[in-house]
Short mmCIF file of C-alpha atoms and ligand atoms in Angstrom, two decimals:
data_model
loop_
_atom_site.label_atom_id
_atom_site.label_comp_id
_atom_site.label_asym_id
_atom_site.label_seq_id
_atom_site.Cartn_x
_atom_site.Cartn_y
_atom_site.Cartn_z
CA MET A 5 -0.09 -0.05 0.09
CA LYS A 6 1.17 3.53 -0.70
CA LEU A 7 0.38 6.11 1.97
CA LYS A 8 1.30 9.76 2.14
CA ILE A 9 1.90 10.91 5.71
CA ALA A 10 2.26 14.36 6.73
CA LEU A 11 4.51 14.62 9.81
CA LEU A 12 4.05 17.40 12.30
CA LYS A 13 6.44 16.82 15.05
CA GLY A 14 5.71 20.01 16.98
CA ASP A 15 7.22 20.96 20.47
CA GLY A 16 9.01 19.89 23.31
CA ILE A 17 9.25 15.93 23.07
CA GLY A 18 7.17 15.69 19.97
CA PRO A 19 10.14 15.20 17.65
CA GLU A 20 11.89 12.82 19.66
CA VAL A 21 8.93 10.49 20.10
CA THR A 22 7.58 10.73 16.40
CA ALA A 23 11.05 9.92 15.31
CA GLN A 24 10.72 6.56 16.91
CA ALA A 25 7.32 5.90 15.59
CA VAL A 26 8.66 6.70 11.91
CA LYS A 27 11.40 4.17 12.39
CA CYS A 28 8.77 1.76 13.15
CA LEU A 29 6.59 2.72 10.15
CA GLN A 30 9.80 2.37 7.95
CA ALA A 31 10.33 -1.15 9.43
CA VAL A 32 6.74 -2.08 8.48
CA GLU A 33 7.22 -0.61 5.09
CA GLU A 34 10.34 -2.70 4.51
CA SER A 35 9.13 -5.84 6.14
CA PHE A 36 5.78 -5.94 4.44
CA GLY A 37 6.54 -4.25 1.19
CA HIS A 38 4.53 -0.93 1.51
CA GLU A 39 5.67 2.47 0.26
CA PHE A 40 5.19 5.27 3.05
CA THR A 41 6.12 8.98 2.17
CA PHE A 42 6.80 11.33 4.95
CA THR A 43 6.61 15.02 4.42
CA GLU A 44 7.27 17.35 7.50
CA ALA A 45 5.31 20.65 8.31
CA LEU A 46 5.44 23.01 10.92
CA VAL A 47 2.82 23.34 13.72
CA GLY A 48 2.55 24.70 17.39
CA ALA A 49 5.23 26.97 19.22
CA VAL A 50 8.00 26.23 16.48
CA ALA A 51 5.50 27.48 13.87
CA ILE A 52 4.76 30.55 15.77
CA ASP A 53 8.52 31.25 16.09
CA LYS A 54 8.95 30.72 12.30
CA THR A 55 5.79 32.11 10.66
CA GLY A 56 3.66 33.78 13.42
CA ASP A 57 1.09 31.18 13.02
CA PRO A 58 0.69 27.79 14.96
CA LEU A 59 -0.99 26.03 11.70
CA PRO A 60 0.58 27.82 8.78
CA GLU A 61 -1.47 27.52 5.59
CA GLU A 62 0.93 25.24 4.02
CA THR A 63 0.64 22.82 6.96
CA LEU A 64 -2.89 22.73 6.62
CA ALA A 65 -2.82 22.12 2.85
CA LEU A 66 -0.32 19.10 3.31
CA CYS A 67 -2.51 17.53 5.99
CA ARG A 68 -5.51 17.87 3.53
CA GLU A 69 -3.70 16.05 0.50
CA SER A 70 -2.16 13.47 2.85
CA ASP A 71 -3.70 10.14 3.63
CA ALA A 72 -2.96 10.33 7.29
CA VAL A 73 -1.26 12.85 9.68
CA LEU A 74 1.26 11.69 12.48
CA PHE A 75 1.21 14.28 15.14
CA GLY A 76 3.74 14.73 17.89
CA SER A 77 2.89 17.29 20.51
CA ILE A 78 2.63 21.06 20.78
CA GLY A 79 2.89 23.43 23.86
CA ASP A 80 5.69 25.57 25.49
CA PRO A 81 5.97 26.92 28.87
CA LYS A 82 6.34 30.56 27.46
CA TYR A 83 2.81 30.29 26.37
CA ASP A 84 1.57 28.06 29.49
CA ASN A 85 2.59 30.81 31.93
CA ASP A 86 1.43 33.67 29.87
CA PRO A 87 -2.38 33.90 29.97
CA ASP A 88 -2.38 37.15 27.81
CA ALA A 89 -0.75 35.58 24.76
CA LYS A 90 -3.40 35.74 22.05
CA ILE A 91 -1.54 33.40 19.72
CA ARG A 92 -0.98 29.88 21.28
CA PRO A 93 0.39 26.80 20.12
CA GLU A 94 -2.69 24.71 21.09
CA GLN A 95 -4.80 26.66 18.65
CA GLY A 96 -2.68 24.91 15.91
CA LEU A 97 -4.02 21.52 16.95
CA LEU A 98 -7.61 22.74 17.74
CA ARG A 99 -7.86 24.38 14.36
CA LEU A 100 -6.42 21.24 12.66
CA ARG A 101 -8.96 19.10 14.09
CA GLN A 102 -11.54 21.30 13.28
CA GLU A 103 -10.50 22.11 9.55
CA LEU A 104 -10.01 18.22 8.87
CA GLY A 105 -13.37 17.46 10.83
CA LEU A 106 -11.71 15.05 13.05
CA PHE A 107 -14.75 14.75 15.33
CA CYS A 108 -14.00 11.36 16.78
CA ASN A 109 -11.16 10.86 19.09
CA ILE A 110 -10.41 7.02 19.97
CA ARG A 111 -8.36 6.54 23.17
CA PRO A 112 -7.73 2.99 24.18
CA ILE A 113 -6.94 2.17 27.75
CA LYS A 114 -5.41 -1.35 28.49
CA VAL A 115 -2.90 -2.58 31.25
CA PHE A 116 0.12 -4.25 30.07
CA PRO A 117 0.44 -7.37 32.24
CA THR A 118 4.04 -7.04 32.90
CA LEU A 119 3.68 -3.45 34.00
CA MET A 120 0.74 -3.96 36.48
CA GLU A 121 3.04 -3.33 39.54
CA LYS A 122 4.02 0.20 37.92
CA SER A 123 0.45 1.29 38.49
CA PRO A 124 -0.37 3.31 41.50
CA ILE A 125 -3.56 1.41 41.66
CA LYS A 126 -3.80 -2.41 43.17
CA LYS A 127 -3.21 -5.02 40.72
CA LYS A 128 -6.51 -7.03 41.62
CA ILE A 129 -8.28 -3.76 40.67
CA ILE A 130 -6.63 -3.20 37.32
CA ALA A 131 -6.14 -6.62 36.13
CA GLY A 132 -8.14 -7.14 32.78
CA THR A 133 -8.78 -3.38 32.32
CA ASP A 134 -9.47 -2.94 28.49
CA PHE A 135 -11.80 0.21 27.68
CA VAL A 136 -11.85 2.78 24.89
CA ILE A 137 -12.85 6.37 25.26
CA TYR A 138 -14.75 7.87 22.39
CA ARG A 139 -14.11 11.48 22.83
CA GLU A 140 -16.08 14.17 20.80
CA LEU A 141 -13.45 16.43 19.53
CA THR A 142 -14.69 19.28 17.33
CA GLY A 143 -17.42 20.74 19.56
CA GLY A 144 -18.32 21.56 22.98
CA ILE A 145 -16.74 24.15 25.20
CA TYR A 146 -13.54 24.04 23.10
CA PHE A 147 -15.21 25.62 20.38
CA GLY A 148 -17.90 27.48 21.85
CA GLU A 149 -18.33 31.16 21.90
CA LYS A 150 -15.62 32.65 24.07
CA HIS A 151 -15.85 36.19 25.63
CA LEU A 152 -13.75 38.46 27.82
CA SER A 153 -15.10 41.65 29.11
CA PRO A 154 -13.43 44.75 28.16
CA ASP A 155 -12.21 45.48 31.60
CA GLY A 156 -10.62 41.84 31.80
CA THR A 157 -12.93 41.01 35.03
CA MET A 158 -15.34 38.53 33.35
CA ALA A 159 -14.90 35.51 30.98
CA SER A 160 -17.01 32.83 29.55
CA ASP A 161 -16.78 29.79 27.42
CA THR A 162 -19.80 28.28 25.94
CA CYS A 163 -20.51 24.51 25.75
CA ALA A 164 -22.83 23.87 22.64
CA TYR A 165 -23.67 20.83 20.97
CA THR A 166 -26.13 19.95 18.03
CA GLU A 167 -27.86 16.69 17.74
CA ALA A 168 -25.88 15.95 14.65
CA GLU A 169 -22.67 16.25 16.42
CA VAL A 170 -23.76 13.84 19.09
CA SER A 171 -25.48 11.45 16.78
CA ARG A 172 -22.47 10.76 14.31
CA ILE A 173 -19.88 9.94 17.25
CA ALA A 174 -22.69 7.92 18.92
CA HIS A 175 -23.08 5.84 16.04
CA MET A 176 -19.24 5.14 16.00
CA ALA A 177 -19.15 4.28 19.51
CA PHE A 178 -21.96 1.87 19.23
CA LYS A 179 -20.56 0.18 16.20
CA THR A 180 -17.32 -0.38 18.07
CA ALA A 181 -19.09 -1.73 21.08
CA LYS A 182 -20.78 -4.36 18.88
CA THR A 183 -17.30 -5.77 18.10
CA ARG A 184 -16.17 -5.69 21.76
CA ARG A 185 -18.08 -6.35 25.18
CA LYS A 186 -21.28 -4.66 24.05
CA LYS A 187 -21.19 -2.05 26.40
CA VAL A 188 -21.69 1.86 25.88
CA THR A 189 -21.38 4.23 28.88
CA LEU A 190 -22.42 7.73 28.15
CA VAL A 191 -20.38 10.03 30.70
CA ASP A 192 -21.91 13.36 31.09
CA LYS A 193 -23.44 15.89 33.57
CA ALA A 194 -27.12 15.75 32.87
CA ASN A 195 -28.32 16.59 36.18
CA VAL A 196 -26.93 20.12 35.68
CA LEU A 197 -26.18 20.73 31.94
CA GLU A 198 -28.60 21.37 29.16
CA SER A 199 -25.85 20.27 26.61
CA SER A 200 -25.54 16.87 28.67
CA ARG A 201 -29.16 16.35 28.54
CA LEU A 202 -29.22 16.69 24.84
CA TRP A 203 -26.50 13.97 24.74
CA ARG A 204 -28.63 11.78 26.86
CA ARG A 205 -31.82 12.17 24.63
CA VAL A 206 -29.99 11.61 21.36
CA VAL A 207 -27.85 8.53 22.57
CA LYS A 208 -30.83 7.01 24.09
CA LYS A 209 -32.73 7.13 20.92
CA ILE A 210 -29.82 5.90 18.87
CA GLY A 211 -29.21 3.25 21.30
CA GLU A 212 -32.55 1.58 20.40
CA SER A 213 -31.23 0.71 17.01
CA TYR A 214 -28.23 -1.21 18.56
CA PRO A 215 -30.41 -3.64 20.80
CA GLU A 216 -27.46 -6.02 21.26
CA VAL A 217 -25.37 -3.24 23.06
CA THR A 218 -26.11 -2.23 26.59
CA LEU A 219 -26.28 1.53 27.34
CA ASP A 220 -25.79 3.11 30.49
CA PHE A 221 -25.30 6.57 31.81
CA MET A 222 -22.95 7.87 34.24
CA PHE A 223 -22.14 11.37 35.60
CA ILE A 224 -18.71 12.55 35.10
CA ASP A 225 -17.80 13.05 38.73
CA ASN A 226 -18.89 9.53 39.51
CA ALA A 227 -17.11 8.37 36.43
CA ALA A 228 -13.84 9.86 37.36
CA MET A 229 -14.14 7.90 40.72
CA GLN A 230 -15.17 4.63 39.11
CA LEU A 231 -12.33 4.64 36.71
CA LEU A 232 -10.11 4.23 39.59
CA LEU A 233 -12.37 1.82 41.71
CA LYS A 234 -13.31 -0.57 39.27
CA PRO A 235 -12.01 0.21 35.60
CA THR A 236 -12.93 -3.18 34.30
CA GLN A 237 -16.62 -2.28 34.28
CA PHE A 238 -16.06 -0.03 31.24
CA ASP A 239 -15.95 -1.17 27.68
CA VAL A 240 -16.64 1.89 25.55
CA ILE A 241 -16.87 5.31 27.15
CA LEU A 242 -18.86 7.87 25.01
CA THR A 243 -18.30 11.52 26.03
CA GLU A 244 -18.02 15.07 25.12
CA ASN A 245 -14.87 16.93 24.35
CA MET A 246 -13.40 18.17 27.69
CA PHE A 247 -14.78 15.28 29.73
CA GLY A 248 -12.97 12.99 27.36
CA ASP A 249 -9.74 14.96 27.87
CA ILE A 250 -9.56 14.85 31.52
CA LEU A 251 -11.04 10.97 31.94
CA SER A 252 -8.05 10.02 29.29
CA ASP A 253 -5.20 11.55 31.51
CA GLU A 254 -6.82 9.98 34.49
CA GLY A 255 -7.21 6.79 32.98
CA SER A 256 -3.56 6.68 31.78
CA ALA A 257 -2.73 6.20 35.37
CA ILE A 258 -4.24 2.65 35.50
CA GLY A 259 -1.70 1.33 33.04
CA GLY A 260 1.51 3.17 34.94
CA SER A 261 2.21 6.06 32.41
CA ILE A 262 0.61 8.23 30.06
CA GLY A 263 3.75 7.72 27.99
CA LEU A 264 1.99 4.52 26.95
CA LEU A 265 -1.40 6.10 25.51
CA PRO A 266 -1.95 6.31 21.83
CA SER A 267 -5.10 7.90 20.12
CA ALA A 268 -6.67 8.19 16.74
CA SER A 269 -8.78 11.25 15.60
CA VAL A 270 -11.07 10.41 12.82
CA GLY A 271 -13.63 12.17 10.59
CA GLU A 272 -15.43 11.74 7.13
CA ASN A 273 -12.32 12.28 5.04
CA HIS A 274 -9.31 12.56 7.22
CA ALA A 275 -7.32 10.91 10.09
CA LEU A 276 -4.83 11.97 12.46
CA PHE A 277 -2.67 9.89 14.85
CA GLU A 278 -1.00 11.22 18.18
CA PRO A 279 0.06 10.20 21.65
CA VAL A 280 -2.54 11.49 24.36
CA HIS A 281 0.34 13.17 26.27
CA GLY A 282 1.58 16.68 25.64
CA SER A 283 4.82 18.31 25.00
CA PHE A 284 6.41 17.30 28.29
CA PRO A 285 8.68 20.29 28.00
CA GLN A 286 10.94 19.42 31.11
CA ALA A 287 12.08 16.19 29.17
CA LYS A 288 12.77 17.79 25.91
CA GLY A 289 16.13 16.84 24.40
CA LYS A 290 16.88 14.36 27.34
CA ASP A 291 16.22 10.98 25.62
CA ILE A 292 13.87 9.91 28.50
CA ALA A 293 10.64 10.48 26.94
CA ASN A 294 8.38 7.22 26.50
CA PRO A 295 8.07 6.60 22.62
CA VAL A 296 5.70 4.04 23.30
CA ALA A 297 2.39 6.05 22.89
CA SER A 298 3.67 7.55 19.52
CA ILE A 299 4.73 4.18 18.53
CA LEU A 300 1.21 2.41 19.29
CA SER A 301 -0.37 5.62 17.57
CA VAL A 302 1.22 4.48 14.26
CA ALA A 303 -0.24 0.92 15.15
CA MET A 304 -3.53 2.67 15.21
CA LEU A 305 -2.85 4.25 11.83
CA LEU A 306 -2.13 0.97 10.33
CA ASP A 307 -5.29 -0.49 11.79
CA HIS A 308 -6.89 2.35 10.22
CA PHE A 309 -5.91 1.29 6.80
CA LYS A 310 -6.94 -2.27 7.49
CA LEU A 311 -3.11 -3.40 7.76
CA ASP A 312 -3.90 -5.68 10.76
CA GLU A 313 -0.98 -7.86 10.57
CA GLU A 314 1.46 -5.04 10.13
CA SER A 315 -0.33 -3.25 13.29
CA ARG A 316 -0.01 -6.51 15.16
CA ALA A 317 3.65 -6.53 14.38
CA ILE A 318 4.19 -3.32 15.97
CA VAL A 319 2.26 -4.25 19.06
CA ILE A 320 4.11 -7.54 19.40
CA ALA A 321 7.42 -5.53 19.21
CA VAL A 322 6.18 -2.96 21.98
CA LEU A 323 5.15 -5.90 24.32
CA LYS A 324 8.53 -7.57 23.86
CA SER A 325 10.38 -4.37 24.69
CA ILE A 326 8.34 -4.04 27.98
CA LYS A 327 8.73 -7.79 28.89
CA LYS A 328 12.43 -7.48 28.51
CA GLY A 329 12.43 -4.33 30.67
CA ILE A 330 13.56 -1.99 27.74
CA VAL A 331 11.56 1.03 29.13
CA SER A 332 11.89 4.59 29.88
CA PRO A 333 12.41 6.21 33.48
CA ASP A 334 8.65 6.76 33.67
CA LEU A 335 8.15 3.02 33.87
CA ASN A 336 11.47 2.28 35.67
CA THR A 337 13.48 5.23 37.49
CA SER A 338 16.59 3.38 37.32
CA SER A 339 16.38 2.40 33.55
CA LYS A 340 19.36 2.95 31.53
CA TYR A 341 17.33 3.05 28.20
CA GLY A 342 16.60 6.16 26.34
CA THR A 343 13.81 7.05 24.03
CA ASN A 344 16.28 6.37 20.83
CA HIS A 345 17.38 3.10 22.14
CA ILE A 346 13.61 2.01 22.92
CA GLY A 347 12.79 3.07 19.37
CA ASP A 348 15.52 1.24 17.84
CA PHE A 349 14.60 -2.02 19.77
CA ILE A 350 11.06 -1.79 18.84
CA SER A 351 11.65 -1.16 15.33
CA GLU A 352 14.29 -3.88 14.84
CA ASN A 353 11.91 -6.47 16.40
CA ILE A 354 9.30 -5.50 13.87
CA ARG A 355 11.79 -6.47 11.14
CA ASP A 356 12.14 -9.91 12.75
CA SER A 357 9.18 -10.69 15.02
CA ASP A 358 9.94 -14.29 15.51
CA ASP A 359 8.39 -15.10 18.94
CA TYR A 360 4.75 -13.99 18.63
CA LEU A 361 3.72 -16.59 20.96
CA ILE A 362 5.60 -16.40 24.32
CA LEU A 363 3.22 -13.55 24.55
CA ASN A 364 0.05 -15.36 25.36
CA LYS A 365 -0.53 -13.66 28.76
CA GLU A 366 -0.62 -10.37 26.80
CA ASN A 367 -3.52 -11.52 24.64
CA ILE A 368 -5.69 -8.71 25.68
CA TRP A 369 -3.35 -6.67 23.49
CA LEU A 370 -3.95 -8.84 20.41
CA GLY A 371 -7.59 -9.34 19.96
CA LYS A 372 -9.33 -8.29 16.70
CA SER A 373 -10.27 -4.96 18.62
CA THR A 374 -6.82 -4.65 19.90
CA ILE A 375 -6.22 -1.00 19.04
CA ILE A 376 -9.39 0.42 17.73
P1 NAD B 30 2.22 16.63 29.53
O1 NAD B 30 1.43 15.52 29.09
O2 NAD B 30 2.97 17.19 28.52
O3 NAD B 30 2.94 15.94 30.56
C1 NAD B 30 2.47 15.76 32.06
C2 NAD B 30 3.02 14.60 32.60
O4 NAD B 30 3.10 13.36 32.02
C3 NAD B 30 4.83 14.99 32.63
O5 NAD B 30 5.17 15.81 33.61
C4 NAD B 30 5.47 13.50 32.47
O6 NAD B 30 5.27 13.23 33.92
C5 NAD B 30 4.30 12.64 31.93
N1 NAD B 30 4.56 12.46 30.47
C6 NAD B 30 4.06 12.87 29.53
N2 NAD B 30 4.37 12.39 28.39
C7 NAD B 30 5.24 11.41 28.53
C8 NAD B 30 6.24 10.67 27.85
N3 NAD B 30 6.13 10.54 26.65
N4 NAD B 30 7.08 9.77 28.58
C9 NAD B 30 6.98 9.93 29.93
N5 NAD B 30 6.35 10.64 30.72
C10 NAD B 30 5.46 11.32 30.11
O7 NAD B 30 1.16 17.63 30.00
P2 NAD B 30 1.24 19.20 30.65
O8 NAD B 30 2.58 19.19 31.55
O9 NAD B 30 -0.06 19.37 31.34
O10 NAD B 30 1.50 20.01 29.47
C11 NAD B 30 2.60 20.37 28.81
C12 NAD B 30 2.31 21.11 27.58
O11 NAD B 30 1.92 20.01 26.67
C13 NAD B 30 1.50 22.28 27.69
O12 NAD B 30 1.79 23.40 26.95
C14 NAD B 30 0.21 21.51 27.18
O13 NAD B 30 -0.79 22.56 26.40
C15 NAD B 30 0.65 20.67 26.02
N6 NAD B 30 -0.16 19.63 25.68
C16 NAD B 30 -0.18 19.16 24.40
C17 NAD B 30 -1.11 18.02 24.04
C18 NAD B 30 -0.88 17.65 22.55
O14 NAD B 30 -0.11 17.96 21.82
N7 NAD B 30 -1.95 16.92 22.09
C19 NAD B 30 -1.53 17.30 25.05
C20 NAD B 30 -1.49 17.70 26.23
C21 NAD B 30 -1.11 18.92 26.65
C1 IPM B 31 -5.08 16.66 24.16
C2 IPM B 31 -4.81 17.92 24.45
C3 IPM B 31 -5.33 19.11 23.92
C4 IPM B 31 -6.83 18.92 24.21
C5 IPM B 31 -4.81 20.41 24.06
C6 IPM B 31 -3.39 20.52 23.71
C7 IPM B 31 -5.49 21.52 23.27
O1 IPM B 31 -4.75 18.18 26.12
O2 IPM B 31 -5.08 16.33 23.17
O3 IPM B 31 -5.48 15.86 24.99
O4 IPM B 31 -7.27 19.42 25.15
O5 IPM B 31 -7.61 18.20 23.49
MN1 MN B 32 -5.34 16.28 27.03
#
């Protein structure tokens, strides 16, 4: 298969972790006989520095004409610490999601059996955790009207949703649930928010056309607690933009590190793949960032193009690295392995993944609905 991939490395650790993901795609390209081309473009704080715009026109044009976007991360302390900055790196990512119509953000959360003791939560609670968050990505409070009073003493952000916006992602969540454990949990704040009551009404109606899927509802405050008390109760979590953002970082603690969590953002015509984590500026250039989230994001990319075996080869190589203790300091404080070395190990093991089946305990990672 020929794939044209736009490479938006961004800020902080973005360039370091995407470099490892690219190595893995190149290993897949060679081992399975595909042709992937990578074209780089600016986004985020580096794009502001060079062009004044966090999403320059040519970056957007490249993404539009590519088959997929591989995104690193954006964000820089000089903007984080300056609430008055009008142009901000995050605007680049938000505009990109909106312009490409990437309304559905898919964030799978599973535990690696060999990493269970790295979790701050007891093993007996997290064992078998395997859920996926369907986060709405182009609506809600992120994109509603914003207002700051002229004297700077009052500000507001509006959370607005239309039935159509809720409906299109709800269908995707139900379709995925059908291939998994057949349960959708809608997380909202319908006891308080009008927008959440719209979500409940629309999702309930759609649920009737998926009789094989159980639909339940949970308020966000309770869901934040249940995620830590009994994560195994969840299969597909469907939720709006900001709740999904928060729950996914919380969920990352279950598996031991946010450096392990990949994501896919899809719409009608485009798809973007990126780790859940941010630019982790404290780690920039130190060769300590965990590249696995970015590497598993390209496994999701391959899944998206139905390259199942190829995706599996990446997941298996990741499992092998973890099993052998070739992990970054977030998972082992005394680790002697850096970002680059881990990327080399994983990509080399894609080239010769001989020992698939020492991994039967990790089967949770290898089912049909492994990644997406
Ligand atoms: P962050 O995800 O960058 O880092 C939070 C913490 O998570 C870090 O201190 C570190 O302990 C851990 N972590 C994150 N990535 C890791 C990795 N690959 N390996 C090991 N540990 C990792 O979030 P933050 O500190 O809240 O934000 C920093 C910047 O990133 C901000 O400017 C923010 O806006 C931006 N951000 C960008 C994205 C994105 O590009 N999609 C996502 C989240 C935050
Ligand atoms: C994420 C990030 C982004 C979000 C920020 C950087 C705009 O936190 O991808 O999870 O809030 O969506
Ligand atoms: Mn986030």
